[in-house]
Coordinates of N, CA and C and ligand atoms in Angstrom, one line a residue:
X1460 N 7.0 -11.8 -1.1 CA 8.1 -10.9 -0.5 C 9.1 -10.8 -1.6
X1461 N 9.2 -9.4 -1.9 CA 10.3 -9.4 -2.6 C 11.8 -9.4 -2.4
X1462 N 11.8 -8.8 -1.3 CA 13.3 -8.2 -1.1 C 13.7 -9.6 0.2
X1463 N 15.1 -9.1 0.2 CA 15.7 -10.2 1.9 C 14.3 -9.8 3.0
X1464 N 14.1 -10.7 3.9 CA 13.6 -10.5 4.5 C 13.7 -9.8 5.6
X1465 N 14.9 -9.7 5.9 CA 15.6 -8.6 7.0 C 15.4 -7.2 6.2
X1466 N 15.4 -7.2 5.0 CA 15.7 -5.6 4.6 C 13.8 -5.1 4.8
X1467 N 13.2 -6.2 4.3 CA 11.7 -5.8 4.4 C 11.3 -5.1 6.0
X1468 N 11.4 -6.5 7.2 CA 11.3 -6.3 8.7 C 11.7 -4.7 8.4
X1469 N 13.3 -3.8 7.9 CA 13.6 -3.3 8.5 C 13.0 -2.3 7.8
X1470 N 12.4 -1.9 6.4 CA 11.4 -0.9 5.9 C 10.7 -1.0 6.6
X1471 N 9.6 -2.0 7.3 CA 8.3 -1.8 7.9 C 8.8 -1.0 9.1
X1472 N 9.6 -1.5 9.8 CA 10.4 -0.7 10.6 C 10.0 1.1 10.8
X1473 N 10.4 1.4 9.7 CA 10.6 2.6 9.5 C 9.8 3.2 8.7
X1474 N 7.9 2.5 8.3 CA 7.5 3.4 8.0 C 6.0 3.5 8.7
X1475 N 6.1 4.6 8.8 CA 5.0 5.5 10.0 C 3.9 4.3 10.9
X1476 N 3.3 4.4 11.8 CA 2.5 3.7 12.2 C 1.4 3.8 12.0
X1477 N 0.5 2.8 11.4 CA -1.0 3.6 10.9 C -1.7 4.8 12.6
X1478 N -2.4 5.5 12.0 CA -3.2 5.9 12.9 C -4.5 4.9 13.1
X1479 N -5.3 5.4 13.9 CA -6.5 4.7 14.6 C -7.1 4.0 13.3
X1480 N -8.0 4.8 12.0 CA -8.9 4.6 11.0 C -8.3 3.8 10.1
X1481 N -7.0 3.6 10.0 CA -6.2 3.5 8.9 C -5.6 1.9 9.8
X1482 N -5.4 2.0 10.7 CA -5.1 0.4 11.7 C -6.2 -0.2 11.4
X1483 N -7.3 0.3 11.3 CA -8.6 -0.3 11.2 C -8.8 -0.8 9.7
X1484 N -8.5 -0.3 9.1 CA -8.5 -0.5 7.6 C -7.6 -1.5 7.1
X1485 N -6.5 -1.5 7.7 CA -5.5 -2.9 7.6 C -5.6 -4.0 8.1
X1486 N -6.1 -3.9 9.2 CA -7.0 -5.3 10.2 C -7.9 -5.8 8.9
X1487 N -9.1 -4.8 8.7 CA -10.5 -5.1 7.9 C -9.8 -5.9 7.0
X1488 N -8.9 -5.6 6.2 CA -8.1 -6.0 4.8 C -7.9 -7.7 5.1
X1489 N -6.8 -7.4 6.3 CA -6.2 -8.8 6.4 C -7.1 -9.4 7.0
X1490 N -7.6 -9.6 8.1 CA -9.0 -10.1 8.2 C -10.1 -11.4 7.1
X1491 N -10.1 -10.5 6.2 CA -11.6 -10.5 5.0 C -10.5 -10.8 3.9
X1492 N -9.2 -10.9 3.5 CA -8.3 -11.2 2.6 C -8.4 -10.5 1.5
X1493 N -8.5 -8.8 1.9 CA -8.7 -8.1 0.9 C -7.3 -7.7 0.3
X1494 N -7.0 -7.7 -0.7 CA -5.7 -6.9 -1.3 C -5.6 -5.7 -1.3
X1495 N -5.4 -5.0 0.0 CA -4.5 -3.9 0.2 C -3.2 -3.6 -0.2
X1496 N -2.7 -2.2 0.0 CA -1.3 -1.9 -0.8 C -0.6 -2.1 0.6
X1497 N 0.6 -2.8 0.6 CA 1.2 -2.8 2.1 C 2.1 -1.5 2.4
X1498 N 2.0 -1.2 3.6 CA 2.1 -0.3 4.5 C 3.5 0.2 3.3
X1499 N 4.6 -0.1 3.1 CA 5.4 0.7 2.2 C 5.2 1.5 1.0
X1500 N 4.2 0.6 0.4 CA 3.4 1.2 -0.6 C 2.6 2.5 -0.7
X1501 N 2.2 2.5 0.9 CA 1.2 3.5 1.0 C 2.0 4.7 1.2
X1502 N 2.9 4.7 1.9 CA 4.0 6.0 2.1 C 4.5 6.1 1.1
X1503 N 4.9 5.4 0.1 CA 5.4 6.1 -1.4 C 4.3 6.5 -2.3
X1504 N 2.5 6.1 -2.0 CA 2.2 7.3 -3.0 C 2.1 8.2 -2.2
X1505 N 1.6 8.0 -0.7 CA 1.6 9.4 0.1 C 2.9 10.7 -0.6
X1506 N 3.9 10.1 -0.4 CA 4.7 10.9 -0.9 C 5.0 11.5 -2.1
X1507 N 4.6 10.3 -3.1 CA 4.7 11.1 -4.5 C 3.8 11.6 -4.9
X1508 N 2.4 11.4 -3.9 CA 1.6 12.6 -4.4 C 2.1 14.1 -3.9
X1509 N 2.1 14.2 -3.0 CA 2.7 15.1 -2.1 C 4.0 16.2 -3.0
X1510 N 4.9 14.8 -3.1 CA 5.8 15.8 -4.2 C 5.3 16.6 -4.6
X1511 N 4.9 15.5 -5.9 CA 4.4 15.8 -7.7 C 3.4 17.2 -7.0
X1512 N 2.6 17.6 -5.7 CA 1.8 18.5 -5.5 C 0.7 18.0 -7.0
X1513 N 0.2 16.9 -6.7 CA -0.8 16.0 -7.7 C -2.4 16.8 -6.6
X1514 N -3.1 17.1 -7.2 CA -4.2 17.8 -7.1 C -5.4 17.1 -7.5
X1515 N -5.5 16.8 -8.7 CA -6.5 15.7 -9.1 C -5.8 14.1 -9.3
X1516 N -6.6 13.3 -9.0 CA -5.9 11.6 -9.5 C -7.1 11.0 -9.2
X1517 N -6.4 9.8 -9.9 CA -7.7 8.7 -11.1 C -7.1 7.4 -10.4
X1518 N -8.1 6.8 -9.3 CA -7.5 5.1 -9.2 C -8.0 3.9 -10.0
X1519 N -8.0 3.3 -10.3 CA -8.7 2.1 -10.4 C -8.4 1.0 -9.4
X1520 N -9.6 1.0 -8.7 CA -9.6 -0.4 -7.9 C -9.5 0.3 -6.2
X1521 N -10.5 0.4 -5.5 CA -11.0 1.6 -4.2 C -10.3 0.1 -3.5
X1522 N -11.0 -1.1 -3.8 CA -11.3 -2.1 -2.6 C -11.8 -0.9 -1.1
X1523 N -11.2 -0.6 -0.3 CA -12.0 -0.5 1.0 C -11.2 0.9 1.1
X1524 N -10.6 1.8 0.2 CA -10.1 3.0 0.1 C -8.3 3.1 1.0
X1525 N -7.8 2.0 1.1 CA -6.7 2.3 2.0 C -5.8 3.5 1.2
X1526 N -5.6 3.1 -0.1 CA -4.6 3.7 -1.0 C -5.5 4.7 -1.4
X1527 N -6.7 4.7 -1.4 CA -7.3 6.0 -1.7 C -6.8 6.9 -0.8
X1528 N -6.9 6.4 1.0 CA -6.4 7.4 1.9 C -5.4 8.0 1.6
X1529 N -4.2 7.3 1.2 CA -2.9 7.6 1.4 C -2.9 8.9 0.1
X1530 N -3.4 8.6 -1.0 CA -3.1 9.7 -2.5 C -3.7 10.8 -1.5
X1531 N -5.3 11.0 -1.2 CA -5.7 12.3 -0.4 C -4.9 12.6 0.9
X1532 N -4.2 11.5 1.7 CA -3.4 12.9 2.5 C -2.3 13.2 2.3
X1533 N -1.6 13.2 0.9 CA -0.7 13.3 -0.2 C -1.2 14.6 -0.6
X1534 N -2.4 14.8 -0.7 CA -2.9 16.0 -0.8 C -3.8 16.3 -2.0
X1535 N -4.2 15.0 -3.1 CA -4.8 15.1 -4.0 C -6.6 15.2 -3.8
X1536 N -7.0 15.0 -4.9 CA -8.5 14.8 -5.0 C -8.8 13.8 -5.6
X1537 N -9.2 12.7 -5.1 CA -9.3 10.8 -5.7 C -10.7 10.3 -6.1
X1538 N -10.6 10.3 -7.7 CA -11.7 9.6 -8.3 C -11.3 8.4 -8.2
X1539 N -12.1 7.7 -7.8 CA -11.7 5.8 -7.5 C -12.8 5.1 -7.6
X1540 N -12.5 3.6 -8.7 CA -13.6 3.0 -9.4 C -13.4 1.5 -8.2
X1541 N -14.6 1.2 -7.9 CA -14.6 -0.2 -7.4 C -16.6 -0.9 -7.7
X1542 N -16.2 -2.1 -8.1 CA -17.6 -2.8 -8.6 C -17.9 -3.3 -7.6
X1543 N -17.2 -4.1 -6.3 CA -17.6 -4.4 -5.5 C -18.5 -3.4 -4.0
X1544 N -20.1 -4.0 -4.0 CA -20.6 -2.7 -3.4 C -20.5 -2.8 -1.7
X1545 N -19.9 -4.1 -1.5 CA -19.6 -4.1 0.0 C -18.2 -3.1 0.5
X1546 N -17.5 -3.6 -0.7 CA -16.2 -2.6 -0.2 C -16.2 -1.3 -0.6
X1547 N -17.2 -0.7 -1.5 CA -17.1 0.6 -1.7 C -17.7 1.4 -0.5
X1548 N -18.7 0.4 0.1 CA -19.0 1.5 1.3 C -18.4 1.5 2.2
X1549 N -17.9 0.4 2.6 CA -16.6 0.2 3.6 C -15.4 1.5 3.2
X1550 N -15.1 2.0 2.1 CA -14.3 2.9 1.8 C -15.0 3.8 2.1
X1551 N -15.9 4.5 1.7 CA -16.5 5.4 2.1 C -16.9 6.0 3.4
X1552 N -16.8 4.8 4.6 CA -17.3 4.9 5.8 C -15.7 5.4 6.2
X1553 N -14.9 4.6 6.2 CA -14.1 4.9 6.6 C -12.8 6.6 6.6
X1554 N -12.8 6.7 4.6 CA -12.7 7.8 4.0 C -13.4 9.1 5.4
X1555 N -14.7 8.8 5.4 CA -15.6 10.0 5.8 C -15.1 9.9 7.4
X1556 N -14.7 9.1 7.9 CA -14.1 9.0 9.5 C -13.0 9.2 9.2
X1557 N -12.4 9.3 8.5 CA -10.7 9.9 8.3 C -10.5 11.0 8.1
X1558 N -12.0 12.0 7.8 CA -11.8 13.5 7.6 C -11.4 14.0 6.4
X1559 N -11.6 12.6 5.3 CA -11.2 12.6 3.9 C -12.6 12.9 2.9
X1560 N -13.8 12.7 3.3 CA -14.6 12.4 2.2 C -14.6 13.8 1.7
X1561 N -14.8 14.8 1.9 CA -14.5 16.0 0.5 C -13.0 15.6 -0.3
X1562 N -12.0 14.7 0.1 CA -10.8 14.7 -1.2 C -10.9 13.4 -1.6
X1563 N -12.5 12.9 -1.7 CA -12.8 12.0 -2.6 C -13.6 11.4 -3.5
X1564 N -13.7 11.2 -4.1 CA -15.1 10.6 -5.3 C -14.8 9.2 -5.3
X1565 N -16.2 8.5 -4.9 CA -15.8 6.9 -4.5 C -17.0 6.4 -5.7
X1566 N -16.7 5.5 -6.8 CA -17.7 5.5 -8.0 C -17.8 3.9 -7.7
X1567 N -19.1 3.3 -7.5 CA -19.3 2.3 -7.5 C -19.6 2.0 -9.2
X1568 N -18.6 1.1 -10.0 CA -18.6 1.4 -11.2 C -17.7 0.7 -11.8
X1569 N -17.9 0.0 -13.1 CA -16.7 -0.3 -13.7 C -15.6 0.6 -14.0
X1570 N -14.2 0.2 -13.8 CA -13.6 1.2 -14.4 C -13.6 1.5 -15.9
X1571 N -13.1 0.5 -16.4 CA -13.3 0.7 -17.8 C -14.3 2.1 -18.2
X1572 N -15.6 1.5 -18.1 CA -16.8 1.9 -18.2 C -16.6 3.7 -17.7
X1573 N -15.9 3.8 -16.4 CA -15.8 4.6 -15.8 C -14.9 6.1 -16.4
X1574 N -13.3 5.3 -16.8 CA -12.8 6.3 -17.3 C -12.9 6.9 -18.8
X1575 N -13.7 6.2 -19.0 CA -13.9 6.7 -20.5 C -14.8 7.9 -20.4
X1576 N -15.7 8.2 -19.4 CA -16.4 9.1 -19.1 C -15.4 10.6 -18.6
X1577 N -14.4 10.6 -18.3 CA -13.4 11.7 -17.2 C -12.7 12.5 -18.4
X1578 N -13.1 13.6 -17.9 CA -11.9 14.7 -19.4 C -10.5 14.7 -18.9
X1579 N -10.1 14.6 -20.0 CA -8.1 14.8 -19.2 C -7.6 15.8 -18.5
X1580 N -6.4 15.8 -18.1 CA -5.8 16.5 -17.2 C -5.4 16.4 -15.5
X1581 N -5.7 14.9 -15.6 CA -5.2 14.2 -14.2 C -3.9 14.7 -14.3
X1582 N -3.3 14.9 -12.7 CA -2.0 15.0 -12.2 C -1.3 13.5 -11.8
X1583 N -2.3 12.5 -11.6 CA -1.4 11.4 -11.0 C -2.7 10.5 -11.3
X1584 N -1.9 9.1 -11.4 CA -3.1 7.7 -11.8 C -2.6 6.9 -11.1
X1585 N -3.5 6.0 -10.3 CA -3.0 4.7 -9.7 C -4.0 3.6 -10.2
X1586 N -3.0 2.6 -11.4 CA -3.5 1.4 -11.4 C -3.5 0.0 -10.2
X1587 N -4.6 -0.5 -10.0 CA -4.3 -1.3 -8.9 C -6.0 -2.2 -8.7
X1588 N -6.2 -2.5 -9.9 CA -7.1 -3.0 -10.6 C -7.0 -4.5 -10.7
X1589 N -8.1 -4.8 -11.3 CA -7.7 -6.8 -11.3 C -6.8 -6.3 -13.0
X1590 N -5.9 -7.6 -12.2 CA -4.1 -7.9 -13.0 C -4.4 -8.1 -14.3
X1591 N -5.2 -8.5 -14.9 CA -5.7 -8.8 -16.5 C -6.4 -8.0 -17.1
X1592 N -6.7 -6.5 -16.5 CA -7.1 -5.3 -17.0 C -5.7 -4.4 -17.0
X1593 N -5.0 -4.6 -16.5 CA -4.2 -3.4 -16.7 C -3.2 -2.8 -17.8
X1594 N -3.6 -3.9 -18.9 CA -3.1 -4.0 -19.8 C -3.9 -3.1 -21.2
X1595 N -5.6 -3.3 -20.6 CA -6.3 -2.5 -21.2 C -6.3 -1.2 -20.7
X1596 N -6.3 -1.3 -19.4 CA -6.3 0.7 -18.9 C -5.7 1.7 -18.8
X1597 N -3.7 0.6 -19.8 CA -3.3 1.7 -19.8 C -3.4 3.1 -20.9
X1598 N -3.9 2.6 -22.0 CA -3.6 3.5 -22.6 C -4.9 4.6 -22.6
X1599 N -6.5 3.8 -21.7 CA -6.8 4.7 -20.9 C -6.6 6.0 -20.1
X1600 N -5.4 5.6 -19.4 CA -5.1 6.6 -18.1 C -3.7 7.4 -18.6
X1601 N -3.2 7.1 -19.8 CA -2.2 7.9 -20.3 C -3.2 8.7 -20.8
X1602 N -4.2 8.7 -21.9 CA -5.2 9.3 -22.2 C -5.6 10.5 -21.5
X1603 N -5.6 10.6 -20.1 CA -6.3 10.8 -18.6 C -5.5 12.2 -18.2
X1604 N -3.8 11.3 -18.6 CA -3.0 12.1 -17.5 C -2.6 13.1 -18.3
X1605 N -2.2 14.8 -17.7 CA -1.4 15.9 -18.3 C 0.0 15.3 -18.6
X1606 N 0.2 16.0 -19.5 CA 2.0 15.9 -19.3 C 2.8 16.5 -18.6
X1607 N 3.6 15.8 -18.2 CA 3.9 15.4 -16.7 C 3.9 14.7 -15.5
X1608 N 2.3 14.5 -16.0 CA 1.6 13.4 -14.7 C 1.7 12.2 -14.7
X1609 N 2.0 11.9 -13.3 CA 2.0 10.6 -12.9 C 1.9 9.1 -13.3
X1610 N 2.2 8.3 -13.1 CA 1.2 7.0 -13.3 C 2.2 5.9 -12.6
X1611 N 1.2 5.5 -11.5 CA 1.8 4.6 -10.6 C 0.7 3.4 -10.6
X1612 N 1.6 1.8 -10.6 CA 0.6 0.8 -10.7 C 1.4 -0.2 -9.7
X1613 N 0.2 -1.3 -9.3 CA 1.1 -1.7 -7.7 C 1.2 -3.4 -9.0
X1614 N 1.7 -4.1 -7.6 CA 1.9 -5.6 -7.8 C 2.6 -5.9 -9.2
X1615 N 3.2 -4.7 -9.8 CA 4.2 -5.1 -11.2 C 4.8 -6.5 -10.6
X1616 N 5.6 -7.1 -9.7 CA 6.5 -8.0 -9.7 C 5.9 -9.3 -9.2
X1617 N 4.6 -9.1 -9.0 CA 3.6 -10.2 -8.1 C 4.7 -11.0 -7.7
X1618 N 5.1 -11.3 -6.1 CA 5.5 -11.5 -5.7 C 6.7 -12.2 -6.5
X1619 N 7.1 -11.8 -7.0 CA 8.5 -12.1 -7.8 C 8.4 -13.0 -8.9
X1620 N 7.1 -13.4 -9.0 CA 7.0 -14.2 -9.9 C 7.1 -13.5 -11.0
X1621 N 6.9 -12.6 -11.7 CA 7.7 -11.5 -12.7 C 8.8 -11.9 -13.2
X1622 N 9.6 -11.8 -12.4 CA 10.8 -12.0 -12.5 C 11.1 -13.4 -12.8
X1623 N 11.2 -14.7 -12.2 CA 11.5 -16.0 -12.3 C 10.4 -16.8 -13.2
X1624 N 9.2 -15.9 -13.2 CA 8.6 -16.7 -14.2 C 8.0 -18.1 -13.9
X1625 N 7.9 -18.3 -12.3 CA 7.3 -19.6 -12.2 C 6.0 -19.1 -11.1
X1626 N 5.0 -20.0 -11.4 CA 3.8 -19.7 -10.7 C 3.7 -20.2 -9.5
X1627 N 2.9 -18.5 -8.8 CA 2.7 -19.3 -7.0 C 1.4 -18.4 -7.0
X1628 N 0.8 -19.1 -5.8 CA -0.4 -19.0 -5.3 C -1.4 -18.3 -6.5
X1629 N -1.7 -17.7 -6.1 CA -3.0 -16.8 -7.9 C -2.2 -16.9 -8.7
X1630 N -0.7 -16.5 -8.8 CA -0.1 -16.1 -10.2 C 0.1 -17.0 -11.0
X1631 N -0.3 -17.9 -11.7 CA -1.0 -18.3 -13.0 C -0.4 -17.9 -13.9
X1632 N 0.9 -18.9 -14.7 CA 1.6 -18.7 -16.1 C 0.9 -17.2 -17.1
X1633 N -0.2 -17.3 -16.9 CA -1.4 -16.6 -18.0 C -0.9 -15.2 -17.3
X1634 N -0.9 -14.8 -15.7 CA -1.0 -13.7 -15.0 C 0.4 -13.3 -15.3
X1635 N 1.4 -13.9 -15.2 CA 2.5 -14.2 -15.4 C 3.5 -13.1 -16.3
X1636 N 2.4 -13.7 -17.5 CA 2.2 -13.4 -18.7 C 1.9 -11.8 -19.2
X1637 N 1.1 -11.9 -18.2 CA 0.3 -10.9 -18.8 C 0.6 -9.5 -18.0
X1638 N 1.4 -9.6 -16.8 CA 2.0 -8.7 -15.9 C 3.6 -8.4 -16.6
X1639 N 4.5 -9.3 -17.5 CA 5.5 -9.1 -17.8 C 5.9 -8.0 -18.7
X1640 N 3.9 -8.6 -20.1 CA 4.0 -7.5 -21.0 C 3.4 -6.2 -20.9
X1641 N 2.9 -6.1 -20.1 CA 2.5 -4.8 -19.1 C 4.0 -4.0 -18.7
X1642 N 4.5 -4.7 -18.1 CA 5.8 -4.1 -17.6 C 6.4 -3.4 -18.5
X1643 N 6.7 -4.3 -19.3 CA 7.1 -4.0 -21.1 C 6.6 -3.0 -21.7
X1644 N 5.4 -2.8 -21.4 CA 4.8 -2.0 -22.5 C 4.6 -0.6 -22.0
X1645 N 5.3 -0.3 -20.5 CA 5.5 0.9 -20.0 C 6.7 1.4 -20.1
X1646 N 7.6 0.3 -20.1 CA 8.9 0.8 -20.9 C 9.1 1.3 -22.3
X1647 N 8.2 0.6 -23.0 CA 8.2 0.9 -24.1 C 7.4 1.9 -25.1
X1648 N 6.7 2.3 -24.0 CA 5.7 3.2 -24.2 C 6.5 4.6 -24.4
X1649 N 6.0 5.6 -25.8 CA 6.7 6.1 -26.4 C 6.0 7.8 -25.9
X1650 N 5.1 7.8 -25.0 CA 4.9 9.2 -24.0 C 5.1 8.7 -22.6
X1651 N 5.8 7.4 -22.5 CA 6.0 7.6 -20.7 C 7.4 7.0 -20.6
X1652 N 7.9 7.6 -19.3 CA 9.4 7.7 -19.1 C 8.8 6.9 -17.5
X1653 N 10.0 5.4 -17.9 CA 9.0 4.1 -16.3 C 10.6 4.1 -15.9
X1654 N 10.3 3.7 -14.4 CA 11.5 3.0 -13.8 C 10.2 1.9 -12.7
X1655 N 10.9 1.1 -12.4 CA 10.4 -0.4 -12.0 C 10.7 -0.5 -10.2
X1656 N 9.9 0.1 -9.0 CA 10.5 0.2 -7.7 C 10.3 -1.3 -7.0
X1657 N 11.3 -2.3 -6.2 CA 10.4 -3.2 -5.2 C 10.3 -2.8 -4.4
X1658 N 9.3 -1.7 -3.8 CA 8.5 -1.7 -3.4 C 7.4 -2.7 -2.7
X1659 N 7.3 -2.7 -1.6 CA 5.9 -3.4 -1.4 C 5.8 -5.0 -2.4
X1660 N 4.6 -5.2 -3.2 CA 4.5 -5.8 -4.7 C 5.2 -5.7 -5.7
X1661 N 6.6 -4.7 -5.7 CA 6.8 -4.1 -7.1 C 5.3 -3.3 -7.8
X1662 N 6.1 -1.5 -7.2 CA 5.5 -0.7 -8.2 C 6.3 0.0 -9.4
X1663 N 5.1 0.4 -10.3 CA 5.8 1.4 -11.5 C 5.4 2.3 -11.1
X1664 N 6.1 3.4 -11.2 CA 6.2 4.9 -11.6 C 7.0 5.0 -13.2
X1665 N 5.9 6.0 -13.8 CA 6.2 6.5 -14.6 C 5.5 7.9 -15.0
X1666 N 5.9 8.5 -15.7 CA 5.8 10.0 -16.0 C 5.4 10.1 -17.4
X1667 N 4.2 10.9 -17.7 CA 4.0 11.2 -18.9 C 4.7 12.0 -19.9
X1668 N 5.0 12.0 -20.6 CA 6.2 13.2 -21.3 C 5.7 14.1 -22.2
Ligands
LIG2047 C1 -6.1 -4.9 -5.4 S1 -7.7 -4.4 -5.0 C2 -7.5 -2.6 -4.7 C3 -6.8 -2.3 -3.5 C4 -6.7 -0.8 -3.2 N1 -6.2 0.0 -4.3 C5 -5.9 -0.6 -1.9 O1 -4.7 -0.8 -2.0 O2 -6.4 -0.2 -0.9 C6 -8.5 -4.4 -6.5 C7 -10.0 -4.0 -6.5 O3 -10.4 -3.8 -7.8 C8 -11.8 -4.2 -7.8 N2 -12.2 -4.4 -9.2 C9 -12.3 -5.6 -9.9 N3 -12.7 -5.4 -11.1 C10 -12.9 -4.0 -11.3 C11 -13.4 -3.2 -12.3 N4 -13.7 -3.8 -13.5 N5 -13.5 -1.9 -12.1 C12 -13.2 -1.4 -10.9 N6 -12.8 -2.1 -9.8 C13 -12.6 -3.4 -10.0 C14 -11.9 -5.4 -6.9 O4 -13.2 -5.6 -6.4 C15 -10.9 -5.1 -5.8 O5 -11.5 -4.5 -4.7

C-alpha cells in the first residue's frame, strides 16, 4: 500500500464497480495469486487510453488479460505478450466474453522475442512484465512508440519499497535495485518526458517526444 490507508479505502471507493466478466477476472486473480493491476490502476489506463484516443498499444505481460480489458475499452487495439499458456487462455476466454476479442491480439510468446518482431508506430505501451525485464524493454517499446505516444508501466514503487529501500515480501534488495534504475532511467531518458503516479503500485506515465 502506498498511500494512507484511508485515502486508498476512499479511491477504491470511487472507482467504478467491475462488471460481471471483469468481477470474475479479479476473483480468478486473487484467488490463484495472480498479479493483477488493482482496480485504480485499471481506470487510469482506461482513461489514458481513451484520452490519448490510443488506437494501437503494445503490453507486455497479458497474465489473464485484466489490463488488457481496461486499454480496449479505452478504446485501443492490444497486442499482449504472455508465456504463461494457462493464463493466456484464461485471457482470451474471458477477453472474448467481454465482447473484446476483435480489440485484441493475445501472443502466447516471449516478449522480448515478441517485440522485436512489431513495426513502429504504437500510440500507447504498457510495461507490466516480470520486474527484471523492464529495464531491457524499455528501450524496446520507445523503439515501438510514435512520437507522442504513451508509455505506461505498473509497480514502479513496489509497494514502497522504492522509495525506503528496504525489502518486503518478493522485493529483494536486487528488485529493489533494479526498479529504482528503471525509474531513473525514464527520467533520464532523453526522448521521454516521465512523471511518477501512486497510483495503485506506483505507475509511470511518460510521453515520447
Ligand atoms: C504482473 S503480471 C501481468 C498482469 C497484467 N498486466 C494485468 O494487470 O492484468 C506479469 C505477467 O508477465 C508474464 N511473463 C513473465 N515473463 C514473460 C515474458 N518473458 N514475456 C511475456 N510475459 C511474461 C507472467 O507470466 C505474468 O503473467
Amino acid at each position: 500500500m502506498i498511500l494512507a490507508p484511508a485515502v486508498e479505502a476512499y479511491l477504491a471507493e470511487l472507482t467504478p464497480a467491475p462488471d460481471a466478466v471483469l468481477g470474475e477476472m479479479q476473483t480468478h486473480g486473487a484467488r490463484e495469486g495472480i498479479p493483477i493491476v488493482q482496480p485504480t490502476t485499471g481506470a487510469l489506463l482506461e482513461v489514458l487510453a481513451a484520452a490519448t484516443g490510443a488506437m494501437q498499444a503494445v503490453e507486455v505481460g497479458t497474465a489473464i488479460g485484466v489490463s488488457t480489458l481496461h486499454l480496449a475499452r479505452g478504446g485501443a487495439h492490444v497486442t499482449s505478450y504472455e508465456i504463461d499458456a494457462e493464463r493466456h487462455a484464461a485471457a482470451g476466454d474471458y477477453l472474448r466474453r467481454a465482447g473484446l476479442a476483435k480489440r485484441v491480439d493475445l501472443r502466447l510468446q516471449d516478449a522480448t522475442e515478441g517485440l522485436a518482431e512489431l513495426d513502429p508506430g504504437y500510440d500507447l505501451a504498457f510495461i507490466d512484465g516480470p520486474k527484471n525485464l523492464y529495464g531491457g524493454h524499455l528501450e524496446q517499446i520507445v523503439a515501438l512508440l510514435r512520437p507522442g505516444g504513451l508509455l505506461l508501466a505498473d509497480n514502479v514503487l513496489i509497494s514502497g519499497a522504492a522509495a525506503t529501500q528496504e525489502p518486503i515480501a518478493n522485493w529483494t534488495a536486487e528488485r529493489i535495485a533494479e526498479m529504482r534504475a528503471f525509474n531513473s532511467s525514464l527520467v533520464e531518458h532523453p526522448e521521454l518526458m516521465t512523471t511518477h503516479l501512486p497510483v495503485g503500485d506506483g505507475v509511470a506515465v511518460a510521453v515520447r517526444q
